[in-house]
mmCIF file of C-alpha atoms in Angstrom:
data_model
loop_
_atom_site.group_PDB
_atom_site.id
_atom_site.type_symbol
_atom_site.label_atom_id
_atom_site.label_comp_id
_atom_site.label_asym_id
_atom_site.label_seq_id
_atom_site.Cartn_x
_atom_site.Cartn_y
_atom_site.Cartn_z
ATOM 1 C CA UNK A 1 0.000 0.000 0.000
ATOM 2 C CA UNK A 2 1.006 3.218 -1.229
ATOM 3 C CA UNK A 3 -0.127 6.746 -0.910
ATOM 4 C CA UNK A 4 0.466 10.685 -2.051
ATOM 5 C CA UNK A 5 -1.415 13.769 -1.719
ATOM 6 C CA UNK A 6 -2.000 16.016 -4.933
ATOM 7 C CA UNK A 7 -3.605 19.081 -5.173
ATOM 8 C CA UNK A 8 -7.489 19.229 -5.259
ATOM 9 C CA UNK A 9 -9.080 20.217 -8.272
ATOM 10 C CA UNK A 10 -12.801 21.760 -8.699
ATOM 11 C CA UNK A 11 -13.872 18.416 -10.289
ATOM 12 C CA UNK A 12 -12.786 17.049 -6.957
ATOM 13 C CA UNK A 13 -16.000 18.759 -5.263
ATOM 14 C CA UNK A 14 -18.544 16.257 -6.328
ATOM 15 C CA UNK A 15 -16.825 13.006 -4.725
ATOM 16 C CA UNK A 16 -15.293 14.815 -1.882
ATOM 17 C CA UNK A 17 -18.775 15.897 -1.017
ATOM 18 C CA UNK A 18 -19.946 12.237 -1.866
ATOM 19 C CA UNK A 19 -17.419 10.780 0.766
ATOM 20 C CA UNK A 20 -17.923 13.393 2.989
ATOM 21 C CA UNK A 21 -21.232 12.233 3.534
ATOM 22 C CA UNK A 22 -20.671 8.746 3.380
ATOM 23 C CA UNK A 23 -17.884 8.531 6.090
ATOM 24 C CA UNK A 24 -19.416 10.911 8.688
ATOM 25 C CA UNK A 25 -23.318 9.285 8.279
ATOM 26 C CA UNK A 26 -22.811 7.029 11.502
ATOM 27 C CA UNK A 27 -21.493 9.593 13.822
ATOM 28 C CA UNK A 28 -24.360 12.355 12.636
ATOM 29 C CA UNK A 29 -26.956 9.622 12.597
ATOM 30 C CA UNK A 30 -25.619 8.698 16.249
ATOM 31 C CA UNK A 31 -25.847 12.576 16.838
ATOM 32 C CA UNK A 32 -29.304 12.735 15.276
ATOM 33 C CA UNK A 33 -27.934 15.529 12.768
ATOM 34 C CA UNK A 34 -28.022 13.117 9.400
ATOM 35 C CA UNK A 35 -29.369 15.119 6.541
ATOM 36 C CA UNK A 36 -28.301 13.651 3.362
ATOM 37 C CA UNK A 37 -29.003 17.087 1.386
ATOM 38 C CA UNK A 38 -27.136 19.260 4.023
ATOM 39 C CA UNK A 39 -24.098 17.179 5.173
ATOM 40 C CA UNK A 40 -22.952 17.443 0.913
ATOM 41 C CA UNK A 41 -23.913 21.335 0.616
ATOM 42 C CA UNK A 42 -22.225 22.268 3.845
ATOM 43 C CA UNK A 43 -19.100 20.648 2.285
ATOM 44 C CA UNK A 44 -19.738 22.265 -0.732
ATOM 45 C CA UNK A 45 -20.044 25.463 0.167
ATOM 46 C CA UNK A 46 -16.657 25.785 1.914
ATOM 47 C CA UNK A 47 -14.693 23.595 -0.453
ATOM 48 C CA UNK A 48 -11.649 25.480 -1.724
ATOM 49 C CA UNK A 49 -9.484 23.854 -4.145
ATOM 50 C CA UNK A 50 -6.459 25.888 -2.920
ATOM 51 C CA UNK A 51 -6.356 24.587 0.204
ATOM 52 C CA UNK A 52 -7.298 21.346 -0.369
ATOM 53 C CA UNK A 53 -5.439 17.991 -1.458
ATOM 54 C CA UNK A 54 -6.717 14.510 -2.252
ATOM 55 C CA UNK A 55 -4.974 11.756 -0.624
ATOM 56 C CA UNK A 56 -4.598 8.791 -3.314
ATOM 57 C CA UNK A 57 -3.583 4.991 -2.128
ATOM 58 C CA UNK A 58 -2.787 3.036 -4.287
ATOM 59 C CA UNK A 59 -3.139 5.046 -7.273
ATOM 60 C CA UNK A 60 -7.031 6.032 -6.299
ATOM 61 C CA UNK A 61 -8.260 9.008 -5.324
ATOM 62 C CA UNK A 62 -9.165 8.139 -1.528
ATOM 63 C CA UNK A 63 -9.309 11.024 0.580
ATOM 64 C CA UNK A 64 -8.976 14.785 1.250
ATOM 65 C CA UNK A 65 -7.769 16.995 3.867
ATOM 66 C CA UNK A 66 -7.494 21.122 4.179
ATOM 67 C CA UNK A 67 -5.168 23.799 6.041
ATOM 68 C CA UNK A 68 -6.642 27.078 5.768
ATOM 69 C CA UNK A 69 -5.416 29.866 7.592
ATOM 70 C CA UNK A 70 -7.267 31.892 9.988
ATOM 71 C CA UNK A 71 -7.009 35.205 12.297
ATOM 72 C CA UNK A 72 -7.545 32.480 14.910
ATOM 73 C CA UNK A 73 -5.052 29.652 13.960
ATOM 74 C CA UNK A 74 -4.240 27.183 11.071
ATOM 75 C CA UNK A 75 -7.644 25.144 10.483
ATOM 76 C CA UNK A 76 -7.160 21.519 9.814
ATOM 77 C CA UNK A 77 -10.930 20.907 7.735
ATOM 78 C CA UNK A 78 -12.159 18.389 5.534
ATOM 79 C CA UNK A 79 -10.031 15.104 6.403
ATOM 80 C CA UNK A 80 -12.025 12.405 5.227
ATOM 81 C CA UNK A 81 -10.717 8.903 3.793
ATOM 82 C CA UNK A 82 -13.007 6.123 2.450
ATOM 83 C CA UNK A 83 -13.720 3.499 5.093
ATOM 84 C CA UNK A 84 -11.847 1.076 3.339
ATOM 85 C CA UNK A 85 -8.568 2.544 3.701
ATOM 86 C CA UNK A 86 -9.167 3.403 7.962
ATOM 87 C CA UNK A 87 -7.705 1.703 10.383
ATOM 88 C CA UNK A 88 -4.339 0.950 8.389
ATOM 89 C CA UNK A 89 -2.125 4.079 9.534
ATOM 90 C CA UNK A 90 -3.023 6.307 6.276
ATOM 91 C CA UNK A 91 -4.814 8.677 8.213
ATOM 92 C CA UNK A 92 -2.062 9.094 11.102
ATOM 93 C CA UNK A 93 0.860 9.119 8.194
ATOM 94 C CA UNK A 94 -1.339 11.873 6.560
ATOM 95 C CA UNK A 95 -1.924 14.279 9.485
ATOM 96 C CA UNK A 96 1.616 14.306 10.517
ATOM 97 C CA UNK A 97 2.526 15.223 7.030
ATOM 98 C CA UNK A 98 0.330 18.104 7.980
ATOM 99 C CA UNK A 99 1.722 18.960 11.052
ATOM 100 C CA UNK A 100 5.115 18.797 10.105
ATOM 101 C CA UNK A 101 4.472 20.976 7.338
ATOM 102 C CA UNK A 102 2.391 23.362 9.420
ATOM 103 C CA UNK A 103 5.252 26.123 10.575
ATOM 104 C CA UNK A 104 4.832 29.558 12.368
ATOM 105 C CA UNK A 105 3.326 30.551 15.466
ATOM 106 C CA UNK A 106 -0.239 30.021 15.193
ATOM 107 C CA UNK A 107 -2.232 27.484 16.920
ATOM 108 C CA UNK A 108 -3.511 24.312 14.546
ATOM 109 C CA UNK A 109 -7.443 24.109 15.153
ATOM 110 C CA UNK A 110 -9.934 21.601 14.271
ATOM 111 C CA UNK A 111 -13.417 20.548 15.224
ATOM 112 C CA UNK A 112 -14.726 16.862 15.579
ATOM 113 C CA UNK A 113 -18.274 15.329 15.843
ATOM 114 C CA UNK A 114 -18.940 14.784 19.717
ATOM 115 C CA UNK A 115 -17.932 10.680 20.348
ATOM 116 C CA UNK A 116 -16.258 10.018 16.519
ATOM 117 C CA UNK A 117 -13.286 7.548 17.023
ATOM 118 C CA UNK A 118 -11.294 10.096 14.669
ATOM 119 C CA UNK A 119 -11.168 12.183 17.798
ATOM 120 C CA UNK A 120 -8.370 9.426 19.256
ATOM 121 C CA UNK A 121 -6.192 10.285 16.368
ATOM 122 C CA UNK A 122 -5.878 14.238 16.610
ATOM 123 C CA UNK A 123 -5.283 13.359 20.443
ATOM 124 C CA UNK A 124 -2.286 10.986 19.684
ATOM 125 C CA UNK A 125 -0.909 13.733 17.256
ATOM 126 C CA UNK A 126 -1.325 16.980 20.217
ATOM 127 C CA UNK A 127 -4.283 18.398 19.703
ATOM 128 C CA UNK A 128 -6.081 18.986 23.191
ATOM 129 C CA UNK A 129 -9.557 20.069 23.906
ATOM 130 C CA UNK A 130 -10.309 23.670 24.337
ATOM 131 C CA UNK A 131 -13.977 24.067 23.678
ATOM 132 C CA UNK A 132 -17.084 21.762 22.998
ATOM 133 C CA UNK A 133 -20.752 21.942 22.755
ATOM 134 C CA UNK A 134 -23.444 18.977 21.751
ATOM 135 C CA UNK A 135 -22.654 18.726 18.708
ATOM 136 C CA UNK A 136 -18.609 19.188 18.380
ATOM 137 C CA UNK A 137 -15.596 19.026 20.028
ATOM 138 C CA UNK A 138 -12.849 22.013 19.414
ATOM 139 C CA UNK A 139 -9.254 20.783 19.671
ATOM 140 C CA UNK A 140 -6.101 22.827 19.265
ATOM 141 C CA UNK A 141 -2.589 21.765 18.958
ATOM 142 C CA UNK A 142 0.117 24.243 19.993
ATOM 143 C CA UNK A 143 2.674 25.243 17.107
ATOM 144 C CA UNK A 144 5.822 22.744 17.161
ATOM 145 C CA UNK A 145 4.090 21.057 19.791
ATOM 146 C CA UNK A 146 5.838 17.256 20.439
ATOM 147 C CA UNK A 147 3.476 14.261 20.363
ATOM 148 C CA UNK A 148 2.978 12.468 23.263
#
Protein backbone atom coordinates (compact mmCIF):
# COMPACT_ATOMS: atom_id res chain seq x y z
CA UNK A 1 0.00 0.00 0.00
CA UNK A 2 1.01 3.22 -1.23
CA UNK A 3 -0.13 6.75 -0.91
CA UNK A 4 0.47 10.69 -2.05
CA UNK A 5 -1.42 13.77 -1.72
CA UNK A 6 -2.00 16.02 -4.93
CA UNK A 7 -3.60 19.08 -5.17
CA UNK A 8 -7.49 19.23 -5.26
CA UNK A 9 -9.08 20.22 -8.27
CA UNK A 10 -12.80 21.76 -8.70
CA UNK A 11 -13.87 18.42 -10.29
CA UNK A 12 -12.79 17.05 -6.96
CA UNK A 13 -16.00 18.76 -5.26
CA UNK A 14 -18.54 16.26 -6.33
CA UNK A 15 -16.82 13.01 -4.73
CA UNK A 16 -15.29 14.81 -1.88
CA UNK A 17 -18.78 15.90 -1.02
CA UNK A 18 -19.95 12.24 -1.87
CA UNK A 19 -17.42 10.78 0.77
CA UNK A 20 -17.92 13.39 2.99
CA UNK A 21 -21.23 12.23 3.53
CA UNK A 22 -20.67 8.75 3.38
CA UNK A 23 -17.88 8.53 6.09
CA UNK A 24 -19.42 10.91 8.69
CA UNK A 25 -23.32 9.28 8.28
CA UNK A 26 -22.81 7.03 11.50
CA UNK A 27 -21.49 9.59 13.82
CA UNK A 28 -24.36 12.35 12.64
CA UNK A 29 -26.96 9.62 12.60
CA UNK A 30 -25.62 8.70 16.25
CA UNK A 31 -25.85 12.58 16.84
CA UNK A 32 -29.30 12.74 15.28
CA UNK A 33 -27.93 15.53 12.77
CA UNK A 34 -28.02 13.12 9.40
CA UNK A 35 -29.37 15.12 6.54
CA UNK A 36 -28.30 13.65 3.36
CA UNK A 37 -29.00 17.09 1.39
CA UNK A 38 -27.14 19.26 4.02
CA UNK A 39 -24.10 17.18 5.17
CA UNK A 40 -22.95 17.44 0.91
CA UNK A 41 -23.91 21.33 0.62
CA UNK A 42 -22.22 22.27 3.84
CA UNK A 43 -19.10 20.65 2.29
CA UNK A 44 -19.74 22.26 -0.73
CA UNK A 45 -20.04 25.46 0.17
CA UNK A 46 -16.66 25.78 1.91
CA UNK A 47 -14.69 23.59 -0.45
CA UNK A 48 -11.65 25.48 -1.72
CA UNK A 49 -9.48 23.85 -4.14
CA UNK A 50 -6.46 25.89 -2.92
CA UNK A 51 -6.36 24.59 0.20
CA UNK A 52 -7.30 21.35 -0.37
CA UNK A 53 -5.44 17.99 -1.46
CA UNK A 54 -6.72 14.51 -2.25
CA UNK A 55 -4.97 11.76 -0.62
CA UNK A 56 -4.60 8.79 -3.31
CA UNK A 57 -3.58 4.99 -2.13
CA UNK A 58 -2.79 3.04 -4.29
CA UNK A 59 -3.14 5.05 -7.27
CA UNK A 60 -7.03 6.03 -6.30
CA UNK A 61 -8.26 9.01 -5.32
CA UNK A 62 -9.16 8.14 -1.53
CA UNK A 63 -9.31 11.02 0.58
CA UNK A 64 -8.98 14.78 1.25
CA UNK A 65 -7.77 17.00 3.87
CA UNK A 66 -7.49 21.12 4.18
CA UNK A 67 -5.17 23.80 6.04
CA UNK A 68 -6.64 27.08 5.77
CA UNK A 69 -5.42 29.87 7.59
CA UNK A 70 -7.27 31.89 9.99
CA UNK A 71 -7.01 35.21 12.30
CA UNK A 72 -7.55 32.48 14.91
CA UNK A 73 -5.05 29.65 13.96
CA UNK A 74 -4.24 27.18 11.07
CA UNK A 75 -7.64 25.14 10.48
CA UNK A 76 -7.16 21.52 9.81
CA UNK A 77 -10.93 20.91 7.74
CA UNK A 78 -12.16 18.39 5.53
CA UNK A 79 -10.03 15.10 6.40
CA UNK A 80 -12.03 12.41 5.23
CA UNK A 81 -10.72 8.90 3.79
CA UNK A 82 -13.01 6.12 2.45
CA UNK A 83 -13.72 3.50 5.09
CA UNK A 84 -11.85 1.08 3.34
CA UNK A 85 -8.57 2.54 3.70
CA UNK A 86 -9.17 3.40 7.96
CA UNK A 87 -7.70 1.70 10.38
CA UNK A 88 -4.34 0.95 8.39
CA UNK A 89 -2.13 4.08 9.53
CA UNK A 90 -3.02 6.31 6.28
CA UNK A 91 -4.81 8.68 8.21
CA UNK A 92 -2.06 9.09 11.10
CA UNK A 93 0.86 9.12 8.19
CA UNK A 94 -1.34 11.87 6.56
CA UNK A 95 -1.92 14.28 9.49
CA UNK A 96 1.62 14.31 10.52
CA UNK A 97 2.53 15.22 7.03
CA UNK A 98 0.33 18.10 7.98
CA UNK A 99 1.72 18.96 11.05
CA UNK A 100 5.12 18.80 10.11
CA UNK A 101 4.47 20.98 7.34
CA UNK A 102 2.39 23.36 9.42
CA UNK A 103 5.25 26.12 10.58
CA UNK A 104 4.83 29.56 12.37
CA UNK A 105 3.33 30.55 15.47
CA UNK A 106 -0.24 30.02 15.19
CA UNK A 107 -2.23 27.48 16.92
CA UNK A 108 -3.51 24.31 14.55
CA UNK A 109 -7.44 24.11 15.15
CA UNK A 110 -9.93 21.60 14.27
CA UNK A 111 -13.42 20.55 15.22
CA UNK A 112 -14.73 16.86 15.58
CA UNK A 113 -18.27 15.33 15.84
CA UNK A 114 -18.94 14.78 19.72
CA UNK A 115 -17.93 10.68 20.35
CA UNK A 116 -16.26 10.02 16.52
CA UNK A 117 -13.29 7.55 17.02
CA UNK A 118 -11.29 10.10 14.67
CA UNK A 119 -11.17 12.18 17.80
CA UNK A 120 -8.37 9.43 19.26
CA UNK A 121 -6.19 10.29 16.37
CA UNK A 122 -5.88 14.24 16.61
CA UNK A 123 -5.28 13.36 20.44
CA UNK A 124 -2.29 10.99 19.68
CA UNK A 125 -0.91 13.73 17.26
CA UNK A 126 -1.32 16.98 20.22
CA UNK A 127 -4.28 18.40 19.70
CA UNK A 128 -6.08 18.99 23.19
CA UNK A 129 -9.56 20.07 23.91
CA UNK A 130 -10.31 23.67 24.34
CA UNK A 131 -13.98 24.07 23.68
CA UNK A 132 -17.08 21.76 23.00
CA UNK A 133 -20.75 21.94 22.75
CA UNK A 134 -23.44 18.98 21.75
CA UNK A 135 -22.65 18.73 18.71
CA UNK A 136 -18.61 19.19 18.38
CA UNK A 137 -15.60 19.03 20.03
CA UNK A 138 -12.85 22.01 19.41
CA UNK A 139 -9.25 20.78 19.67
CA UNK A 140 -6.10 22.83 19.27
CA UNK A 141 -2.59 21.77 18.96
CA UNK A 142 0.12 24.24 19.99
CA UNK A 143 2.67 25.24 17.11
CA UNK A 144 5.82 22.74 17.16
CA UNK A 145 4.09 21.06 19.79
CA UNK A 146 5.84 17.26 20.44
CA UNK A 147 3.48 14.26 20.36
CA UNK A 148 2.98 12.47 23.26
Amino acid sequence: MSWSLRASTPDDAAWIAELRAEVMRPDLERLDRYDPVHVRQRFLKAFDPALTRVIVVDGQDAGSIAVRPASDGVWVEHFYLATAHQGRGIGSQVLALVLDESTGDAPLRLNVLQGSPARRLYERHGFVLYHEDEVDAFLQREPAAPLP
